[in-house]
Structure formats: C-alpha cells, structure tokens
C-alpha cells in the first residue's frame, strides 16, 4: 500500500520559501493569531454546547496548516478535509466499541486509517489521530465522528470562502510537485508498521495508553513515509518539542481549567516552543490540546508523551540504519 505525498510535499516546500524578515514576521504573526483565535472559538462552542469533541486535538494542527498555507493541499481539499477525519473517527469508534483494547485493536485502527487515506487519495494525514483518539480514550459515543465533522467543516468553509474571494491565489501552483511513489515507499510503510507494532506492544506491557498518544501516529507516519517532512531533518527534537508541549498544556489546564482560553494559551505556547526549536511540527499543537479531552489528566501525561516519542525515534533510527545499505531494486 503506497500513499501519495504529492500534496503534502507542496505544503512542506512552500513553508521553506524565503521571505524578507519583516514580511515573514508579519505573516507568521497573522497565521499564528488566526490559529489561536480559531481554536479558542471552537473550544468555546464545545464548552457551551457540551459537544466536547468538536475540538478534537488535531484540529489545531489542521488550522495551523490551512491558515499558514492558503494555497496548500489542505486548503485546496475541503471535501477530503471533512470526510477523511469523519471516516477514520467512525472506524476508531467502531473498533473501540467492538474490540478489547490492545495491540491488535491499535494496529487495526491505524492500518484501517492508513487505508482510508489511500482509498480517498486524501492529503489529510492528521486524520490518523482522529481515528486513534477514541481507542486511546475509550470513546464509544457516535457523536464523536459527528463532532469531528463539525470542527473540520468550519475549516473547510473558511478554505472555500478564501478560495472564492481570491480564486487566482487559490489556483496558482505551488512549488514543484514531488512524488514518493517508488519501490522504496513499500519499505517506508513497512517501517511505519514496525513502529506501530512496537509502540502497541509497549502500551500493552506498561498499561500506559498514551505512550502511543494519537498525534504520534501522524508524526510517525510522515517521518517514515515522507523524508521531506519538516521534522525529518531534526527527528531528535521531536521528543523535546512534544514533551514540552504536553507539559505546558497540562500545566495550563491545571491552572486555568477546561476553558476556551486554556486552549488558546496551549496553542500559543506550542507555537512558541516550535519557534524556539526552529522546527515545524504541527502535531505538537494537538499534543498541547490533549489535556482538554483526557478525562482527568495527570502529571504522568508528559512523561508518557516523552517516552512514546523516544520509541518512535528509536524505531526510526533502527529502520534508517537497517535500510542504509539496502540496494534499491532495479
């Protein structure tokens, strides 16, 4: 099973286009503020309607990508943006309701979510997190998939509005497209499967479900299958950024409670951490928002995030070493 990373590559290459310092700072401040305000608004809706999972954590990462890249793949794919998380969330809820939690259920959920991405030809890789979240947190309510649709629907509506208000910008091509549809992709996907199995076994042995916290499925997927992802050049920063985001989100939740400004502050802190580390890791935003949906998170949460991230980096390092001397097929 080979996934097409053409659209994602556009986004990643667009992110690196040189800009003047002044315009870069202004643009960064604009999309950062838009992301924070959007997450705060969705969190407020979730609180006052008691539809908690409208703010499923990966929504913050999706907002980050869409506001930062007006003509990126997520902005130009409003239908997959709505349907892919809906489909993976439905799968995750079904598995949670019909299978006991364990390595098999984890693998079925992640593999099924990857298959959904492939079948829909969708660039929305954060949908992997939407699929794993119900299994990790024990969510069996069928309102969860509907709630994810409401959340992604607002982003899709924004993307459509912006495309209609500036159609030339929306249709203008980005940087040169790049395809990973080669024989090595089979090996990359196999490596990702190895990581999922390893992490699932660690979860089972430790009884710590959040060792495989949902955004880690997204981080690992891109790290293994798309070497051009922003964190591929600095993989050893992943545990640092994710652990700090988890700790920051947990502390903010402890101080402010489950409120809209908690979500806003958590996103802002995660953006600052990424900026200081000079790495673009949108799933870290989702990590900072997890305390808002976990039932009574504890101080063990950041530790689980750190350990799970280390499992990913260790597995990826072993995979990189094992395939370094492999001759490509002719």
PDB file of C-alpha atoms in Angstrom, residues 2-305:
ATOM      1  CA  UNK A   2       1.666   3.198  -1.203  1.00  0.00           C
ATOM      2  CA  UNK A   3       0.425   6.640  -0.190  1.00  0.00           C
ATOM      3  CA  UNK A   4       0.733   9.660  -2.413  1.00  0.00           C
ATOM      4  CA  UNK A   5       2.595  12.541  -0.749  1.00  0.00           C
ATOM      5  CA  UNK A   6       2.389  14.882  -3.710  1.00  0.00           C
ATOM      6  CA  UNK A   7       0.110  17.368  -1.975  1.00  0.00           C
ATOM      7  CA  UNK A   8       1.955  17.255   1.328  1.00  0.00           C
ATOM      8  CA  UNK A   9       5.257  17.950  -0.436  1.00  0.00           C
ATOM      9  CA  UNK A  10       3.757  21.144  -1.857  1.00  0.00           C
ATOM     10  CA  UNK A  11       2.996  22.358   1.637  1.00  0.00           C
ATOM     11  CA  UNK A  12       6.392  21.463   3.043  1.00  0.00           C
ATOM     12  CA  UNK A  13       8.281  23.136   0.207  1.00  0.00           C
ATOM     13  CA  UNK A  14       6.053  26.218   0.342  1.00  0.00           C
ATOM     14  CA  UNK A  15       6.844  26.545   4.044  1.00  0.00           C
ATOM     15  CA  UNK A  16      10.519  26.988   3.247  1.00  0.00           C
ATOM     16  CA  UNK A  17      10.215  29.710   0.597  1.00  0.00           C
ATOM     17  CA  UNK A  18      12.470  32.648   1.543  1.00  0.00           C
ATOM     18  CA  UNK A  19      10.811  35.851   2.564  1.00  0.00           C
ATOM     19  CA  UNK A  20      12.062  39.149   3.914  1.00  0.00           C
ATOM     20  CA  UNK A  21      12.347  39.291   7.694  1.00  0.00           C
ATOM     21  CA  UNK A  22       9.677  41.964   8.094  1.00  0.00           C
ATOM     22  CA  UNK A  23       7.107  40.305   5.855  1.00  0.00           C
ATOM     23  CA  UNK A  24       7.931  36.907   7.344  1.00  0.00           C
ATOM     24  CA  UNK A  25       7.352  38.122  10.893  1.00  0.00           C
ATOM     25  CA  UNK A  26       4.109  39.836   9.910  1.00  0.00           C
ATOM     26  CA  UNK A  27       2.819  36.770   8.105  1.00  0.00           C
ATOM     27  CA  UNK A  28       3.865  34.440  10.921  1.00  0.00           C
ATOM     28  CA  UNK A  29       2.123  36.659  13.449  1.00  0.00           C
ATOM     29  CA  UNK A  30      -1.017  36.726  11.312  1.00  0.00           C
ATOM     30  CA  UNK A  31      -1.479  32.991  10.866  1.00  0.00           C
ATOM     31  CA  UNK A  32      -0.399  32.314  14.448  1.00  0.00           C
ATOM     32  CA  UNK A  33      -3.061  34.702  15.749  1.00  0.00           C
ATOM     33  CA  UNK A  34      -5.645  33.193  13.396  1.00  0.00           C
ATOM     34  CA  UNK A  35      -4.835  29.681  14.637  1.00  0.00           C
ATOM     35  CA  UNK A  36      -5.068  30.707  18.285  1.00  0.00           C
ATOM     36  CA  UNK A  37      -8.351  32.593  17.814  1.00  0.00           C
ATOM     37  CA  UNK A  38      -9.878  29.765  15.793  1.00  0.00           C
ATOM     38  CA  UNK A  39      -9.028  27.133  18.400  1.00  0.00           C
ATOM     39  CA  UNK A  40     -10.334  29.389  21.174  1.00  0.00           C
ATOM     40  CA  UNK A  41     -13.603  29.931  19.293  1.00  0.00           C
ATOM     41  CA  UNK A  42     -14.098  26.208  18.642  1.00  0.00           C
ATOM     42  CA  UNK A  43     -13.275  25.472  22.280  1.00  0.00           C
ATOM     43  CA  UNK A  44     -15.916  27.987  23.373  1.00  0.00           C
ATOM     44  CA  UNK A  45     -18.507  26.328  21.135  1.00  0.00           C
ATOM     45  CA  UNK A  46     -17.527  22.934  22.523  1.00  0.00           C
ATOM     46  CA  UNK A  47     -17.884  24.151  26.096  1.00  0.00           C
ATOM     47  CA  UNK A  48     -21.232  25.885  25.729  1.00  0.00           C
ATOM     48  CA  UNK A  49     -22.823  23.150  23.628  1.00  0.00           C
ATOM     49  CA  UNK A  50     -21.255  20.355  25.716  1.00  0.00           C
ATOM     50  CA  UNK A  51     -20.072  18.817  22.432  1.00  0.00           C
ATOM     51  CA  UNK A  52     -16.573  18.245  23.804  1.00  0.00           C
ATOM     52  CA  UNK A  53     -15.067  16.540  20.796  1.00  0.00           C
ATOM     53  CA  UNK A  54     -15.804  19.333  18.320  1.00  0.00           C
ATOM     54  CA  UNK A  55     -12.321  20.369  19.429  1.00  0.00           C
ATOM     55  CA  UNK A  56     -10.565  17.109  18.683  1.00  0.00           C
ATOM     56  CA  UNK A  57      -6.887  17.967  19.252  1.00  0.00           C
ATOM     57  CA  UNK A  58      -5.631  17.521  15.691  1.00  0.00           C
ATOM     58  CA  UNK A  59      -7.997  20.306  14.623  1.00  0.00           C
ATOM     59  CA  UNK A  60      -5.356  22.707  15.918  1.00  0.00           C
ATOM     60  CA  UNK A  61      -2.760  21.209  13.584  1.00  0.00           C
ATOM     61  CA  UNK A  62      -5.168  21.396  10.642  1.00  0.00           C
ATOM     62  CA  UNK A  63      -5.902  25.050  11.391  1.00  0.00           C
ATOM     63  CA  UNK A  64      -2.160  25.696  11.550  1.00  0.00           C
ATOM     64  CA  UNK A  65      -1.655  24.259   8.062  1.00  0.00           C
ATOM     65  CA  UNK A  66      -4.661  25.932   6.472  1.00  0.00           C
ATOM     66  CA  UNK A  67      -4.051  29.415   7.876  1.00  0.00           C
ATOM     67  CA  UNK A  68      -0.343  29.247   7.103  1.00  0.00           C
ATOM     68  CA  UNK A  69      -0.740  27.876   3.568  1.00  0.00           C
ATOM     69  CA  UNK A  70      -3.741  29.487   1.794  1.00  0.00           C
ATOM     70  CA  UNK A  71      -3.000  27.538  -1.389  1.00  0.00           C
ATOM     71  CA  UNK A  72      -1.618  24.437   0.287  1.00  0.00           C
ATOM     72  CA  UNK A  73      -3.046  20.935  -0.182  1.00  0.00           C
ATOM     73  CA  UNK A  74      -5.332  21.038   2.849  1.00  0.00           C
ATOM     74  CA  UNK A  75      -6.841  24.372   1.791  1.00  0.00           C
ATOM     75  CA  UNK A  76      -7.451  23.040  -1.719  1.00  0.00           C
ATOM     76  CA  UNK A  77      -9.062  19.815  -0.488  1.00  0.00           C
ATOM     77  CA  UNK A  78     -12.126  20.913   1.503  1.00  0.00           C
ATOM     78  CA  UNK A  79     -14.085  17.716   0.843  1.00  0.00           C
ATOM     79  CA  UNK A  80     -11.298  15.340   1.985  1.00  0.00           C
ATOM     80  CA  UNK A  81     -10.718  17.723   4.883  1.00  0.00           C
ATOM     81  CA  UNK A  82     -14.235  16.946   6.095  1.00  0.00           C
ATOM     82  CA  UNK A  83     -14.599  13.321   5.027  1.00  0.00           C
ATOM     83  CA  UNK A  84     -11.231  11.812   5.988  1.00  0.00           C
ATOM     84  CA  UNK A  85     -11.338  12.577   9.741  1.00  0.00           C
ATOM     85  CA  UNK A  86     -15.026  11.609   9.717  1.00  0.00           C
ATOM     86  CA  UNK A  87     -14.196   8.216   8.201  1.00  0.00           C
ATOM     87  CA  UNK A  88     -11.238   7.495  10.486  1.00  0.00           C
ATOM     88  CA  UNK A  89     -13.155   8.689  13.555  1.00  0.00           C
ATOM     89  CA  UNK A  90     -16.004   6.352  12.613  1.00  0.00           C
ATOM     90  CA  UNK A  91     -13.553   3.471  12.251  1.00  0.00           C
ATOM     91  CA  UNK A  92     -11.907   4.258  15.584  1.00  0.00           C
ATOM     92  CA  UNK A  93     -15.252   4.444  17.371  1.00  0.00           C
ATOM     93  CA  UNK A  94     -16.367   1.156  15.829  1.00  0.00           C
ATOM     94  CA  UNK A  95     -13.166  -0.637  16.860  1.00  0.00           C
ATOM     95  CA  UNK A  96     -13.395   0.787  20.381  1.00  0.00           C
ATOM     96  CA  UNK A  97     -16.985  -0.408  20.677  1.00  0.00           C
ATOM     97  CA  UNK A  98     -16.368  -3.915  19.296  1.00  0.00           C
ATOM     98  CA  UNK A  99     -12.802  -4.916  20.207  1.00  0.00           C
ATOM     99  CA  UNK A 100     -10.938  -5.082  23.521  1.00  0.00           C
ATOM    100  CA  UNK A 101      -8.165  -2.537  23.851  1.00  0.00           C
ATOM    101  CA  UNK A 102      -4.789  -3.994  22.967  1.00  0.00           C
ATOM    102  CA  UNK A 103      -2.120  -4.271  20.262  1.00  0.00           C
ATOM    103  CA  UNK A 104      -4.490  -5.868  17.738  1.00  0.00           C
ATOM    104  CA  UNK A 105      -7.111  -3.133  18.136  1.00  0.00           C
ATOM    105  CA  UNK A 106      -4.412  -0.468  17.834  1.00  0.00           C
ATOM    106  CA  UNK A 107      -2.964  -1.980  14.672  1.00  0.00           C
ATOM    107  CA  UNK A 108      -6.396  -2.486  13.092  1.00  0.00           C
ATOM    108  CA  UNK A 109      -7.289   1.148  13.780  1.00  0.00           C
ATOM    109  CA  UNK A 110      -4.055   2.631  12.448  1.00  0.00           C
ATOM    110  CA  UNK A 111      -3.861   0.302   9.426  1.00  0.00           C
ATOM    111  CA  UNK A 112      -7.514   0.952   8.625  1.00  0.00           C
ATOM    112  CA  UNK A 113      -6.966   4.706   8.872  1.00  0.00           C
ATOM    113  CA  UNK A 114      -3.983   4.492   6.508  1.00  0.00           C
ATOM    114  CA  UNK A 115      -6.143   2.513   4.089  1.00  0.00           C
ATOM    115  CA  UNK A 116      -8.824   5.216   4.266  1.00  0.00           C
ATOM    116  CA  UNK A 117      -6.223   7.835   3.343  1.00  0.00           C
ATOM    117  CA  UNK A 118      -5.202   5.691   0.389  1.00  0.00           C
ATOM    118  CA  UNK A 119      -8.729   4.968  -0.842  1.00  0.00           C
ATOM    119  CA  UNK A 120      -9.806   8.612  -0.573  1.00  0.00           C
ATOM    120  CA  UNK A 121      -6.465   9.797  -2.013  1.00  0.00           C
ATOM    121  CA  UNK A 122      -6.518  12.266   0.833  1.00  0.00           C
ATOM    122  CA  UNK A 123      -3.668  14.553   1.941  1.00  0.00           C
ATOM    123  CA  UNK A 124      -5.230  14.899   5.414  1.00  0.00           C
ATOM    124  CA  UNK A 125      -2.766  12.789   7.416  1.00  0.00           C
ATOM    125  CA  UNK A 126      -3.923  14.261  10.781  1.00  0.00           C
ATOM    126  CA  UNK A 127      -6.988  12.057  10.274  1.00  0.00           C
ATOM    127  CA  UNK A 128      -4.816   9.221  11.649  1.00  0.00           C
ATOM    128  CA  UNK A 129      -5.002  10.927  15.025  1.00  0.00           C
ATOM    129  CA  UNK A 130      -8.778  11.288  14.765  1.00  0.00           C
ATOM    130  CA  UNK A 131      -9.001   7.530  14.231  1.00  0.00           C
ATOM    131  CA  UNK A 132      -6.772   6.585  17.162  1.00  0.00           C
ATOM    132  CA  UNK A 133      -8.232   9.050  19.689  1.00  0.00           C
ATOM    133  CA  UNK A 134     -11.434   7.101  20.550  1.00  0.00           C
ATOM    134  CA  UNK A 135      -9.472   3.891  21.090  1.00  0.00           C
ATOM    135  CA  UNK A 136      -6.916   5.624  23.309  1.00  0.00           C
ATOM    136  CA  UNK A 137      -9.503   7.445  25.418  1.00  0.00           C
ATOM    137  CA  UNK A 138     -12.234   4.781  25.311  1.00  0.00           C
ATOM    138  CA  UNK A 139     -14.738   6.901  23.367  1.00  0.00           C
ATOM    139  CA  UNK A 140     -17.705   4.855  22.161  1.00  0.00           C
ATOM    140  CA  UNK A 141     -20.189   7.667  21.553  1.00  0.00           C
ATOM    141  CA  UNK A 142     -21.212   8.017  17.929  1.00  0.00           C
ATOM    142  CA  UNK A 143     -21.425  11.751  18.500  1.00  0.00           C
ATOM    143  CA  UNK A 144     -17.622  11.813  18.261  1.00  0.00           C
ATOM    144  CA  UNK A 145     -17.415  11.327  14.454  1.00  0.00           C
ATOM    145  CA  UNK A 146     -20.184  13.878  14.001  1.00  0.00           C
ATOM    146  CA  UNK A 147     -18.322  16.334  16.226  1.00  0.00           C
ATOM    147  CA  UNK A 148     -15.163  15.963  14.158  1.00  0.00           C
ATOM    148  CA  UNK A 149     -17.186  16.752  11.042  1.00  0.00           C
ATOM    149  CA  UNK A 150     -18.485  19.945  12.629  1.00  0.00           C
ATOM    150  CA  UNK A 151     -14.958  21.013  13.514  1.00  0.00           C
ATOM    151  CA  UNK A 152     -13.388  20.270  10.138  1.00  0.00           C
ATOM    152  CA  UNK A 153     -16.449  21.679   8.377  1.00  0.00           C
ATOM    153  CA  UNK A 154     -15.683  25.145   9.712  1.00  0.00           C
ATOM    154  CA  UNK A 155     -12.133  24.935   8.370  1.00  0.00           C
ATOM    155  CA  UNK A 156     -13.381  23.668   5.015  1.00  0.00           C
ATOM    156  CA  UNK A 157     -15.876  26.529   4.861  1.00  0.00           C
ATOM    157  CA  UNK A 158     -13.115  29.019   5.569  1.00  0.00           C
ATOM    158  CA  UNK A 159     -10.922  27.486   2.865  1.00  0.00           C
ATOM    159  CA  UNK A 160     -13.762  27.660   0.328  1.00  0.00           C
ATOM    160  CA  UNK A 161     -14.546  31.269   1.234  1.00  0.00           C
ATOM    161  CA  UNK A 162     -10.930  32.296   0.813  1.00  0.00           C
ATOM    162  CA  UNK A 163     -10.665  30.443  -2.499  1.00  0.00           C
ATOM    163  CA  UNK A 164     -13.725  32.263  -3.849  1.00  0.00           C
ATOM    164  CA  UNK A 165     -12.564  35.648  -2.603  1.00  0.00           C
ATOM    165  CA  UNK A 166      -9.150  35.188  -4.258  1.00  0.00           C
ATOM    166  CA  UNK A 167      -9.526  32.490  -6.938  1.00  0.00           C
ATOM    167  CA  UNK A 168      -6.230  33.302  -8.685  1.00  0.00           C
ATOM    168  CA  UNK A 169      -4.235  32.766  -5.491  1.00  0.00           C
ATOM    169  CA  UNK A 170      -6.082  29.552  -4.758  1.00  0.00           C
ATOM    170  CA  UNK A 171      -5.371  28.128  -8.218  1.00  0.00           C
ATOM    171  CA  UNK A 172      -1.778  29.314  -8.517  1.00  0.00           C
ATOM    172  CA  UNK A 173       0.568  26.308  -8.394  1.00  0.00           C
ATOM    173  CA  UNK A 174       2.967  25.968  -5.509  1.00  0.00           C
ATOM    174  CA  UNK A 175       6.495  24.700  -5.739  1.00  0.00           C
ATOM    175  CA  UNK A 176       7.361  21.743  -7.943  1.00  0.00           C
ATOM    176  CA  UNK A 177       5.437  18.638  -7.036  1.00  0.00           C
ATOM    177  CA  UNK A 178       7.357  15.682  -5.733  1.00  0.00           C
ATOM    178  CA  UNK A 179       6.191  12.088  -5.659  1.00  0.00           C
ATOM    179  CA  UNK A 180       7.232   9.295  -3.313  1.00  0.00           C
ATOM    180  CA  UNK A 181       5.578   6.647  -5.453  1.00  0.00           C
ATOM    181  CA  UNK A 182       8.648   4.443  -5.787  1.00  0.00           C
ATOM    182  CA  UNK A 183       9.658   0.978  -4.644  1.00  0.00           C
ATOM    183  CA  UNK A 184      11.264   2.334  -1.503  1.00  0.00           C
ATOM    184  CA  UNK A 185       7.829   3.503  -0.374  1.00  0.00           C
ATOM    185  CA  UNK A 186       6.965  -0.125   0.367  1.00  0.00           C
ATOM    186  CA  UNK A 187       9.869  -0.250   2.773  1.00  0.00           C
ATOM    187  CA  UNK A 188       8.927   3.049   4.401  1.00  0.00           C
ATOM    188  CA  UNK A 189       5.385   1.874   5.011  1.00  0.00           C
ATOM    189  CA  UNK A 190       6.709  -1.403   6.389  1.00  0.00           C
ATOM    190  CA  UNK A 191       8.938   0.588   8.730  1.00  0.00           C
ATOM    191  CA  UNK A 192       5.925   2.577   9.916  1.00  0.00           C
ATOM    192  CA  UNK A 193       4.040  -0.655  10.563  1.00  0.00           C
ATOM    193  CA  UNK A 194       7.001  -1.829  12.630  1.00  0.00           C
ATOM    194  CA  UNK A 195       6.827   1.326  14.714  1.00  0.00           C
ATOM    195  CA  UNK A 196       3.085   0.935  15.318  1.00  0.00           C
ATOM    196  CA  UNK A 197       3.563  -2.679  16.425  1.00  0.00           C
ATOM    197  CA  UNK A 198       6.478  -1.724  18.707  1.00  0.00           C
ATOM    198  CA  UNK A 199       4.551   1.143  20.283  1.00  0.00           C
ATOM    199  CA  UNK A 200       1.428  -1.004  20.705  1.00  0.00           C
ATOM    200  CA  UNK A 201       3.450  -3.688  22.496  1.00  0.00           C
ATOM    201  CA  UNK A 202       4.956  -1.033  24.785  1.00  0.00           C
ATOM    202  CA  UNK A 203       1.452   0.235  25.554  1.00  0.00           C
ATOM    203  CA  UNK A 204       0.289  -3.279  26.348  1.00  0.00           C
ATOM    204  CA  UNK A 205       3.301  -4.070  28.548  1.00  0.00           C
ATOM    205  CA  UNK A 206       3.137  -0.808  30.507  1.00  0.00           C
ATOM    206  CA  UNK A 207      -0.661  -0.312  30.587  1.00  0.00           C
ATOM    207  CA  UNK A 208       0.050   3.303  29.609  1.00  0.00           C
ATOM    208  CA  UNK A 209      -2.280   4.036  26.713  1.00  0.00           C
ATOM    209  CA  UNK A 210      -0.806   7.446  25.997  1.00  0.00           C
ATOM    210  CA  UNK A 211       2.614   6.034  25.152  1.00  0.00           C
ATOM    211  CA  UNK A 212       1.062   5.915  21.685  1.00  0.00           C
ATOM    212  CA  UNK A 213      -0.678   9.264  22.003  1.00  0.00           C
ATOM    213  CA  UNK A 214      -2.799   9.918  18.878  1.00  0.00           C
ATOM    214  CA  UNK A 215      -0.701  12.713  17.293  1.00  0.00           C
ATOM    215  CA  UNK A 216       2.299  10.362  17.433  1.00  0.00           C
ATOM    216  CA  UNK A 217       0.624   8.250  14.747  1.00  0.00           C
ATOM    217  CA  UNK A 218       0.723  11.299  12.466  1.00  0.00           C
ATOM    218  CA  UNK A 219       4.291  12.249  13.380  1.00  0.00           C
ATOM    219  CA  UNK A 220       5.498   8.706  12.767  1.00  0.00           C
ATOM    220  CA  UNK A 221       3.583   8.297   9.525  1.00  0.00           C
ATOM    221  CA  UNK A 222       5.174  11.367   7.962  1.00  0.00           C
ATOM    222  CA  UNK A 223       8.617  10.602   9.404  1.00  0.00           C
ATOM    223  CA  UNK A 224       8.688   7.097   7.948  1.00  0.00           C
ATOM    224  CA  UNK A 225       6.874   7.560   4.663  1.00  0.00           C
ATOM    225  CA  UNK A 226       7.845  11.097   3.665  1.00  0.00           C
ATOM    226  CA  UNK A 227      11.525  12.004   4.203  1.00  0.00           C
ATOM    227  CA  UNK A 228      10.758  15.597   3.168  1.00  0.00           C
ATOM    228  CA  UNK A 229       8.542  16.296   6.171  1.00  0.00           C
ATOM    229  CA  UNK A 230       9.826  19.238   8.278  1.00  0.00           C
ATOM    230  CA  UNK A 231      10.857  17.121  11.253  1.00  0.00           C
ATOM    231  CA  UNK A 232      12.777  14.550   9.184  1.00  0.00           C
ATOM    232  CA  UNK A 233      15.871  16.769   9.344  1.00  0.00           C
ATOM    233  CA  UNK A 234      15.641  17.150  13.134  1.00  0.00           C
ATOM    234  CA  UNK A 235      13.991  13.944  14.380  1.00  0.00           C
ATOM    235  CA  UNK A 236      15.703  14.080  17.761  1.00  0.00           C
ATOM    236  CA  UNK A 237      13.876  17.339  18.527  1.00  0.00           C
ATOM    237  CA  UNK A 238      10.513  15.561  18.285  1.00  0.00           C
ATOM    238  CA  UNK A 239      10.590  14.173  21.874  1.00  0.00           C
ATOM    239  CA  UNK A 240      11.724  17.550  23.203  1.00  0.00           C
ATOM    240  CA  UNK A 241       9.072  19.637  21.455  1.00  0.00           C
ATOM    241  CA  UNK A 242       6.255  17.164  22.113  1.00  0.00           C
ATOM    242  CA  UNK A 243       7.168  16.684  25.783  1.00  0.00           C
ATOM    243  CA  UNK A 244       7.392  20.429  26.379  1.00  0.00           C
ATOM    244  CA  UNK A 245       4.063  20.953  24.596  1.00  0.00           C
ATOM    245  CA  UNK A 246       2.463  18.209  26.697  1.00  0.00           C
ATOM    246  CA  UNK A 247       3.884  19.610  29.930  1.00  0.00           C
ATOM    247  CA  UNK A 248       2.853  23.137  29.006  1.00  0.00           C
ATOM    248  CA  UNK A 249      -0.655  22.090  28.027  1.00  0.00           C
ATOM    249  CA  UNK A 250      -1.034  20.095  31.243  1.00  0.00           C
ATOM    250  CA  UNK A 251       0.185  22.957  33.460  1.00  0.00           C
ATOM    251  CA  UNK A 252      -2.075  25.461  31.712  1.00  0.00           C
ATOM    252  CA  UNK A 253      -5.012  23.067  32.159  1.00  0.00           C
ATOM    253  CA  UNK A 254      -4.158  22.691  35.861  1.00  0.00           C
ATOM    254  CA  UNK A 255      -4.074  26.462  36.339  1.00  0.00           C
ATOM    255  CA  UNK A 256      -6.948  27.626  34.126  1.00  0.00           C
ATOM    256  CA  UNK A 257      -9.208  24.574  33.954  1.00  0.00           C
ATOM    257  CA  UNK A 258     -11.088  23.373  30.907  1.00  0.00           C
ATOM    258  CA  UNK A 259     -11.824  26.765  29.352  1.00  0.00           C
ATOM    259  CA  UNK A 260     -11.523  28.366  25.898  1.00  0.00           C
ATOM    260  CA  UNK A 261      -8.576  30.478  26.999  1.00  0.00           C
ATOM    261  CA  UNK A 262      -6.856  27.280  28.129  1.00  0.00           C
ATOM    262  CA  UNK A 263      -6.952  26.047  24.540  1.00  0.00           C
ATOM    263  CA  UNK A 264      -5.731  29.415  23.246  1.00  0.00           C
ATOM    264  CA  UNK A 265      -2.840  29.557  25.723  1.00  0.00           C
ATOM    265  CA  UNK A 266      -1.857  25.953  24.978  1.00  0.00           C
ATOM    266  CA  UNK A 267      -1.710  26.591  21.235  1.00  0.00           C
ATOM    267  CA  UNK A 268       0.247  29.808  21.749  1.00  0.00           C
ATOM    268  CA  UNK A 269       2.775  28.033  23.960  1.00  0.00           C
ATOM    269  CA  UNK A 270       3.199  25.219  21.454  1.00  0.00           C
ATOM    270  CA  UNK A 271       3.839  27.724  18.663  1.00  0.00           C
ATOM    271  CA  UNK A 272       6.468  29.448  20.811  1.00  0.00           C
ATOM    272  CA  UNK A 273       8.163  26.113  21.555  1.00  0.00           C
ATOM    273  CA  UNK A 274       8.301  25.256  17.853  1.00  0.00           C
ATOM    274  CA  UNK A 275       9.653  28.705  17.044  1.00  0.00           C
ATOM    275  CA  UNK A 276      12.389  28.439  19.677  1.00  0.00           C
ATOM    276  CA  UNK A 277      13.345  24.958  18.464  1.00  0.00           C
ATOM    277  CA  UNK A 278      13.292  26.105  14.811  1.00  0.00           C
ATOM    278  CA  UNK A 279      11.145  23.158  13.792  1.00  0.00           C
ATOM    279  CA  UNK A 280       7.721  22.919  12.190  1.00  0.00           C
ATOM    280  CA  UNK A 281       5.848  20.177  13.986  1.00  0.00           C
ATOM    281  CA  UNK A 282       2.089  20.896  13.739  1.00  0.00           C
ATOM    282  CA  UNK A 283       1.057  17.721  15.651  1.00  0.00           C
ATOM    283  CA  UNK A 284       2.730  19.275  18.710  1.00  0.00           C
ATOM    284  CA  UNK A 285      -0.224  21.674  18.791  1.00  0.00           C
ATOM    285  CA  UNK A 286      -2.519  18.673  19.095  1.00  0.00           C
ATOM    286  CA  UNK A 287      -0.358  17.332  21.930  1.00  0.00           C
ATOM    287  CA  UNK A 288      -0.796  20.562  23.889  1.00  0.00           C
ATOM    288  CA  UNK A 289      -4.588  20.297  23.494  1.00  0.00           C
ATOM    289  CA  UNK A 290      -4.888  16.679  24.651  1.00  0.00           C
ATOM    290  CA  UNK A 291      -5.399  17.575  28.360  1.00  0.00           C
ATOM    291  CA  UNK A 292      -8.667  19.245  27.322  1.00  0.00           C
ATOM    292  CA  UNK A 293     -10.141  15.931  26.147  1.00  0.00           C
ATOM    293  CA  UNK A 294      -8.447  13.460  28.506  1.00  0.00           C
ATOM    294  CA  UNK A 295     -10.567  12.505  31.500  1.00  0.00           C
ATOM    295  CA  UNK A 296      -8.619  13.914  34.460  1.00  0.00           C
ATOM    296  CA  UNK A 297      -5.067  14.014  33.042  1.00  0.00           C
ATOM    297  CA  UNK A 298      -2.199  13.561  35.486  1.00  0.00           C
ATOM    298  CA  UNK A 299       1.426  14.646  35.652  1.00  0.00           C
ATOM    299  CA  UNK A 300       2.282  11.268  34.098  1.00  0.00           C
ATOM    300  CA  UNK A 301       0.902  12.519  30.765  1.00  0.00           C
ATOM    301  CA  UNK A 302       4.010  14.487  29.666  1.00  0.00           C
ATOM    302  CA  UNK A 303       6.178  11.528  30.716  1.00  0.00           C
ATOM    303  CA  UNK A 304       4.122   9.186  28.530  1.00  0.00           C
ATOM    304  CA  UNK A 305       4.444  11.612  25.625  1.00  0.00           C
TER     305      UNK A 305
END
